[in-house]
Tab-separated table of C-alpha atoms in Angstrom:
chain	number	residue	atom	x	y	z
F	717	UNK	CA	-35.831	54.957	14.360
F	718	UNK	CA	-35.827	56.239	10.800
F	719	UNK	CA	-38.888	58.100	9.510
F	720	UNK	CA	-38.987	55.686	6.590
F	721	UNK	CA	-42.100	53.525	6.886
F	722	UNK	CA	-42.397	49.882	5.931
F	723	UNK	CA	-45.676	48.612	4.496
F	724	UNK	CA	-46.842	45.009	4.686
F	725	UNK	CA	-48.887	43.774	1.714
F	726	UNK	CA	-50.231	40.239	2.223
F	727	UNK	CA	-50.828	38.445	-1.066
F	728	UNK	CA	-54.023	36.415	-1.052
F	729	UNK	CA	-52.486	33.986	-3.548
F	730	UNK	CA	-51.780	31.686	-0.572
F	731	UNK	CA	-54.961	32.427	1.366
F	732	UNK	CA	-57.635	29.846	2.116
F	733	UNK	CA	-60.404	30.893	-0.264
F	734	UNK	CA	-63.021	28.996	1.744
F	735	UNK	CA	-62.586	31.692	4.407
F	736	UNK	CA	-61.085	34.570	2.443
F	737	UNK	CA	-63.004	37.297	4.251
F	738	UNK	CA	-61.881	36.021	7.652
F	739	UNK	CA	-58.246	35.823	6.574
F	740	UNK	CA	-58.317	39.329	5.121
F	741	UNK	CA	-59.773	40.636	8.369
F	742	UNK	CA	-57.069	38.779	10.305
F	743	UNK	CA	-54.225	40.464	8.405
F	744	UNK	CA	-55.994	43.815	8.674
F	745	UNK	CA	-56.365	43.407	12.447
F	746	UNK	CA	-52.649	42.568	12.626
F	747	UNK	CA	-51.733	45.860	10.972
F	748	UNK	CA	-51.347	44.997	7.284
F	749	UNK	CA	-51.251	48.079	5.083
F	750	UNK	CA	-52.630	46.812	1.776
F	751	UNK	CA	-53.914	43.650	0.097
F	752	UNK	CA	-52.051	42.274	-2.917
F	753	UNK	CA	-54.009	40.365	-5.575
F	754	UNK	CA	-51.942	38.305	-8.010
F	755	UNK	CA	-53.632	38.072	-11.401
F	756	UNK	CA	-52.195	35.408	-13.725
F	757	UNK	CA	-53.407	34.573	-17.214
F	758	UNK	CA	-51.723	31.248	-17.992
F	759	UNK	CA	-49.857	32.944	-20.837
F	760	UNK	CA	-47.543	35.627	-19.485
F	761	UNK	CA	-47.009	33.267	-16.538
F	762	UNK	CA	-47.668	29.509	-16.382
F	763	UNK	CA	-50.616	29.661	-14.005
F	764	UNK	CA	-54.169	30.989	-13.928
F	765	UNK	CA	-55.496	32.713	-10.817
F	766	UNK	CA	-57.936	35.526	-10.095
F	767	UNK	CA	-60.225	37.790	-12.062
F	768	UNK	CA	-61.932	41.077	-11.222
F	769	UNK	CA	-64.639	39.313	-9.210
F	770	UNK	CA	-62.023	38.446	-6.583
F	771	UNK	CA	-61.101	42.111	-6.279
F	772	UNK	CA	-64.801	42.874	-5.850
F	773	UNK	CA	-64.961	40.328	-3.011
F	774	UNK	CA	-61.819	41.699	-1.367
F	775	UNK	CA	-63.237	45.218	-1.641
F	776	UNK	CA	-66.320	44.106	0.286
F	777	UNK	CA	-64.132	42.552	2.985
F	778	UNK	CA	-61.784	45.470	3.684
F	779	UNK	CA	-61.171	49.174	3.317
F	780	UNK	CA	-57.424	48.626	2.921
F	781	UNK	CA	-55.899	49.629	-0.422
F	782	UNK	CA	-55.997	46.821	-2.977
F	783	UNK	CA	-53.009	46.293	-5.248
F	784	UNK	CA	-53.965	44.340	-8.391
F	785	UNK	CA	-50.782	42.883	-9.879
F	786	UNK	CA	-51.505	42.027	-13.517
F	787	UNK	CA	-49.221	39.236	-14.660
F	788	UNK	CA	-50.929	39.149	-18.039
F	789	UNK	CA	-49.905	39.449	-21.668
F	790	UNK	CA	-52.355	42.252	-22.511
F	791	UNK	CA	-52.602	44.524	-19.446
F	792	UNK	CA	-54.138	47.335	-21.496
F	793	UNK	CA	-57.247	45.166	-21.921
F	794	UNK	CA	-57.440	44.171	-18.254
F	795	UNK	CA	-56.754	47.458	-16.461
F	796	UNK	CA	-60.295	48.828	-16.670
F	797	UNK	CA	-62.097	45.726	-15.324
F	798	UNK	CA	-59.854	45.729	-12.255
F	799	UNK	CA	-60.277	49.466	-11.747
F	800	UNK	CA	-64.044	49.030	-11.915
F	801	UNK	CA	-63.831	46.112	-9.466
F	802	UNK	CA	-62.299	48.392	-6.827
F	803	UNK	CA	-58.514	48.181	-7.149
F	804	UNK	CA	-56.624	51.163	-5.744
F	805	UNK	CA	-53.388	50.257	-7.563
F	806	UNK	CA	-53.122	48.589	-10.957
F	807	UNK	CA	-49.629	47.209	-11.477
F	808	UNK	CA	-48.552	45.777	-14.815
F	809	UNK	CA	-45.347	44.378	-16.263
F	810	UNK	CA	-43.100	46.487	-18.443
F	811	UNK	CA	-42.207	43.297	-20.300
F	812	UNK	CA	-45.846	42.777	-21.326
F	813	UNK	CA	-46.890	46.221	-22.548
F	814	UNK	CA	-46.364	47.804	-25.957
F	815	UNK	CA	-46.996	51.393	-24.825
F	816	UNK	CA	-46.094	51.649	-21.150
F	817	UNK	CA	-46.446	55.416	-20.934
F	818	UNK	CA	-49.934	55.379	-22.428
F	819	UNK	CA	-51.191	52.695	-20.050
F	820	UNK	CA	-49.781	54.585	-17.068
F	821	UNK	CA	-51.606	57.706	-18.241
F	822	UNK	CA	-54.822	55.753	-18.728
F	823	UNK	CA	-54.748	54.145	-15.272
F	824	UNK	CA	-53.994	57.408	-13.497
F	825	UNK	CA	-56.595	59.154	-15.596
F	826	UNK	CA	-59.165	56.789	-14.100
F	827	UNK	CA	-58.221	58.063	-10.637
F	828	UNK	CA	-56.254	54.945	-9.716
F	829	UNK	CA	-52.577	54.596	-8.851
F	830	UNK	CA	-50.370	53.042	-11.523
F	831	UNK	CA	-47.566	50.614	-10.850
F	832	UNK	CA	-44.894	49.069	-13.027
F	833	UNK	CA	-43.365	45.656	-12.337
F	834	UNK	CA	-40.104	44.171	-13.538
F	835	UNK	CA	-39.107	40.488	-13.533
F	836	UNK	CA	-35.811	39.151	-12.118
F	837	UNK	CA	-34.025	38.748	-15.489
F	838	UNK	CA	-35.067	42.196	-16.711
F	839	UNK	CA	-33.035	45.357	-16.322
F	840	UNK	CA	-34.222	48.370	-14.353
F	841	UNK	CA	-33.788	50.210	-17.658
F	842	UNK	CA	-37.263	48.950	-18.586
F	843	UNK	CA	-38.912	51.024	-15.875
F	844	UNK	CA	-36.411	53.871	-15.420
F	845	UNK	CA	-37.953	56.198	-18.061
F	846	UNK	CA	-41.327	55.968	-16.294
F	847	UNK	CA	-40.350	56.405	-12.646
F	848	UNK	CA	-41.501	60.017	-12.495
F	849	UNK	CA	-44.984	59.030	-13.641
F	850	UNK	CA	-45.764	55.959	-11.538
F	851	UNK	CA	-47.024	55.485	-8.010
F	852	UNK	CA	-45.405	52.110	-7.361
F	853	UNK	CA	-42.429	50.166	-8.704
F	854	UNK	CA	-42.667	46.419	-8.083
F	855	UNK	CA	-39.358	44.566	-8.131
F	856	UNK	CA	-39.892	40.823	-8.489
F	857	UNK	CA	-37.573	38.593	-6.479
F	858	UNK	CA	-38.935	35.368	-7.982
F	859	UNK	CA	-39.984	34.546	-11.510
F	860	UNK	CA	-43.747	35.152	-11.360
F	861	UNK	CA	-46.250	32.364	-11.656
F	862	UNK	CA	-46.206	30.384	-8.411
F	863	UNK	CA	-46.319	31.072	-4.684
F	864	UNK	CA	-43.683	29.659	-2.339
F	865	UNK	CA	-40.606	30.091	-4.529
F	866	UNK	CA	-37.169	30.866	-3.131
F	867	UNK	CA	-35.999	34.461	-2.917
F	868	UNK	CA	-33.533	35.468	-5.669
F	869	UNK	CA	-30.856	37.468	-3.872
F	870	UNK	CA	-29.181	38.439	-7.157
F	871	UNK	CA	-32.003	40.954	-7.682
F	872	UNK	CA	-30.815	43.097	-4.741
F	873	UNK	CA	-28.441	45.308	-6.789
F	874	UNK	CA	-31.344	46.156	-9.109
F	875	UNK	CA	-33.554	46.979	-6.129
F	876	UNK	CA	-30.840	49.202	-4.692
F	877	UNK	CA	-30.465	50.928	-8.062
F	878	UNK	CA	-34.191	51.705	-8.207
F	879	UNK	CA	-33.984	53.113	-4.681
F	880	UNK	CA	-31.001	55.260	-5.677
F	881	UNK	CA	-32.872	56.622	-8.681
F	882	UNK	CA	-35.829	57.483	-6.482
F	883	UNK	CA	-33.617	59.365	-4.034
F	884	UNK	CA	-31.519	61.121	-6.690
F	885	UNK	CA	-34.602	62.372	-8.540
F	886	UNK	CA	-36.617	63.073	-5.372
F	887	UNK	CA	-39.514	60.950	-6.616
F	888	UNK	CA	-42.491	59.769	-4.612
F	889	UNK	CA	-43.268	56.292	-5.935
F	890	UNK	CA	-43.454	53.357	-3.534
F	891	UNK	CA	-40.875	50.578	-3.932
F	892	UNK	CA	-42.516	47.180	-3.491
F	893	UNK	CA	-40.817	43.783	-3.498
F	894	UNK	CA	-42.575	40.516	-4.287
F	895	UNK	CA	-41.293	36.952	-4.157
F	896	UNK	CA	-39.861	34.806	-1.403
F	897	UNK	CA	-40.294	37.628	1.097
F	898	UNK	CA	-40.427	36.476	4.719
F	899	UNK	CA	-38.758	37.134	8.079
F	900	UNK	CA	-35.420	35.745	6.834
F	901	UNK	CA	-35.290	37.950	3.726
F	902	UNK	CA	-37.120	41.066	4.919
F	903	UNK	CA	-33.986	42.676	6.341
F	904	UNK	CA	-32.103	42.320	3.062
F	905	UNK	CA	-35.043	43.767	1.145
F	906	UNK	CA	-35.299	46.794	3.426
F	907	UNK	CA	-31.541	47.339	3.487
F	908	UNK	CA	-31.599	47.588	-0.305
F	909	UNK	CA	-34.466	50.071	-0.452
F	910	UNK	CA	-37.646	48.018	-0.322
F	911	UNK	CA	-40.594	49.811	1.254
F	912	UNK	CA	-43.641	47.594	0.684
F	913	UNK	CA	-43.169	43.879	1.334
F	914	UNK	CA	-45.497	41.523	-0.540
F	915	UNK	CA	-45.769	38.130	1.141
F	916	UNK	CA	-48.062	35.204	0.395
F	917	UNK	CA	-47.042	31.859	1.906
F	918	UNK	CA	-44.967	33.547	4.650
F	919	UNK	CA	-48.221	34.992	5.996
F	920	UNK	CA	-51.126	32.791	4.971
F	921	UNK	CA	-49.363	29.470	5.487
F	922	UNK	CA	-47.645	30.382	8.733
F	923	UNK	CA	-50.270	29.012	11.103
F	924	UNK	CA	-50.994	32.211	13.027
F	925	UNK	CA	-51.710	34.836	10.366
F	926	UNK	CA	-51.655	37.780	12.726
F	927	UNK	CA	-48.378	36.766	14.293
F	928	UNK	CA	-46.900	36.276	10.808
F	929	UNK	CA	-47.782	39.858	9.830
F	930	UNK	CA	-46.329	41.250	13.027
F	931	UNK	CA	-43.212	39.104	12.734
F	932	UNK	CA	-42.598	40.186	9.159
F	933	UNK	CA	-42.952	43.839	10.109
F	934	UNK	CA	-40.583	43.404	13.028
F	935	UNK	CA	-37.950	41.725	10.849
F	936	UNK	CA	-38.268	44.470	8.250
F	937	UNK	CA	-38.188	47.398	10.658
F	938	UNK	CA	-35.157	46.009	12.438
F	939	UNK	CA	-33.193	46.670	9.229
F	940	UNK	CA	-34.129	50.354	9.067
F	941	UNK	CA	-31.328	52.854	9.654
F	942	UNK	CA	-31.305	53.817	13.316
F	943	UNK	CA	-33.286	50.777	14.470
F	944	UNK	CA	-32.344	49.546	17.917
């Protein structure tokens, strides 16, 4: 088995919010590595979801790292409220930020890990200049805004390119993939360099949440070099 480790990041976008604490504990008990919170503003994406108070609630429910994914037009205005709410990672879109480098510096200066996301139509060139200064690169495999969309396989060459850049430059950022990720697509994601798999409906709408986490990890790890 390769030493490369796969992380599972359940996205609470598809969770049952009437029992959010229980569902977070269920994925944690099943071995999830982090909790992904999708923040949508109804402007950058065509939906409105969660504010900092949800991150505060998630923080009370778990000690797992929280990844706040800001799908918002003005991430520079939203970073601090999510940091103060307890996020461990603040991830924003290169497409939405005027001064990417400055926001990365600000987030990391607050003692939080900074991530940079890129949408399916966008080139990796948007994030390439910043790879040495981020903690996480999030490659979107659906157009953000809704849970349950189909995986866009055409993004895989971009994912592989980001992984190649990481290896060539000996960088330490985590490569996360978000959108249509489930047992049927996990192997492709891992084979192309994905390291953290964000999944919403594939976990929280699968019936048995714990089994869904374990199944996703198994499908992902089976694609690692040297896996039996």
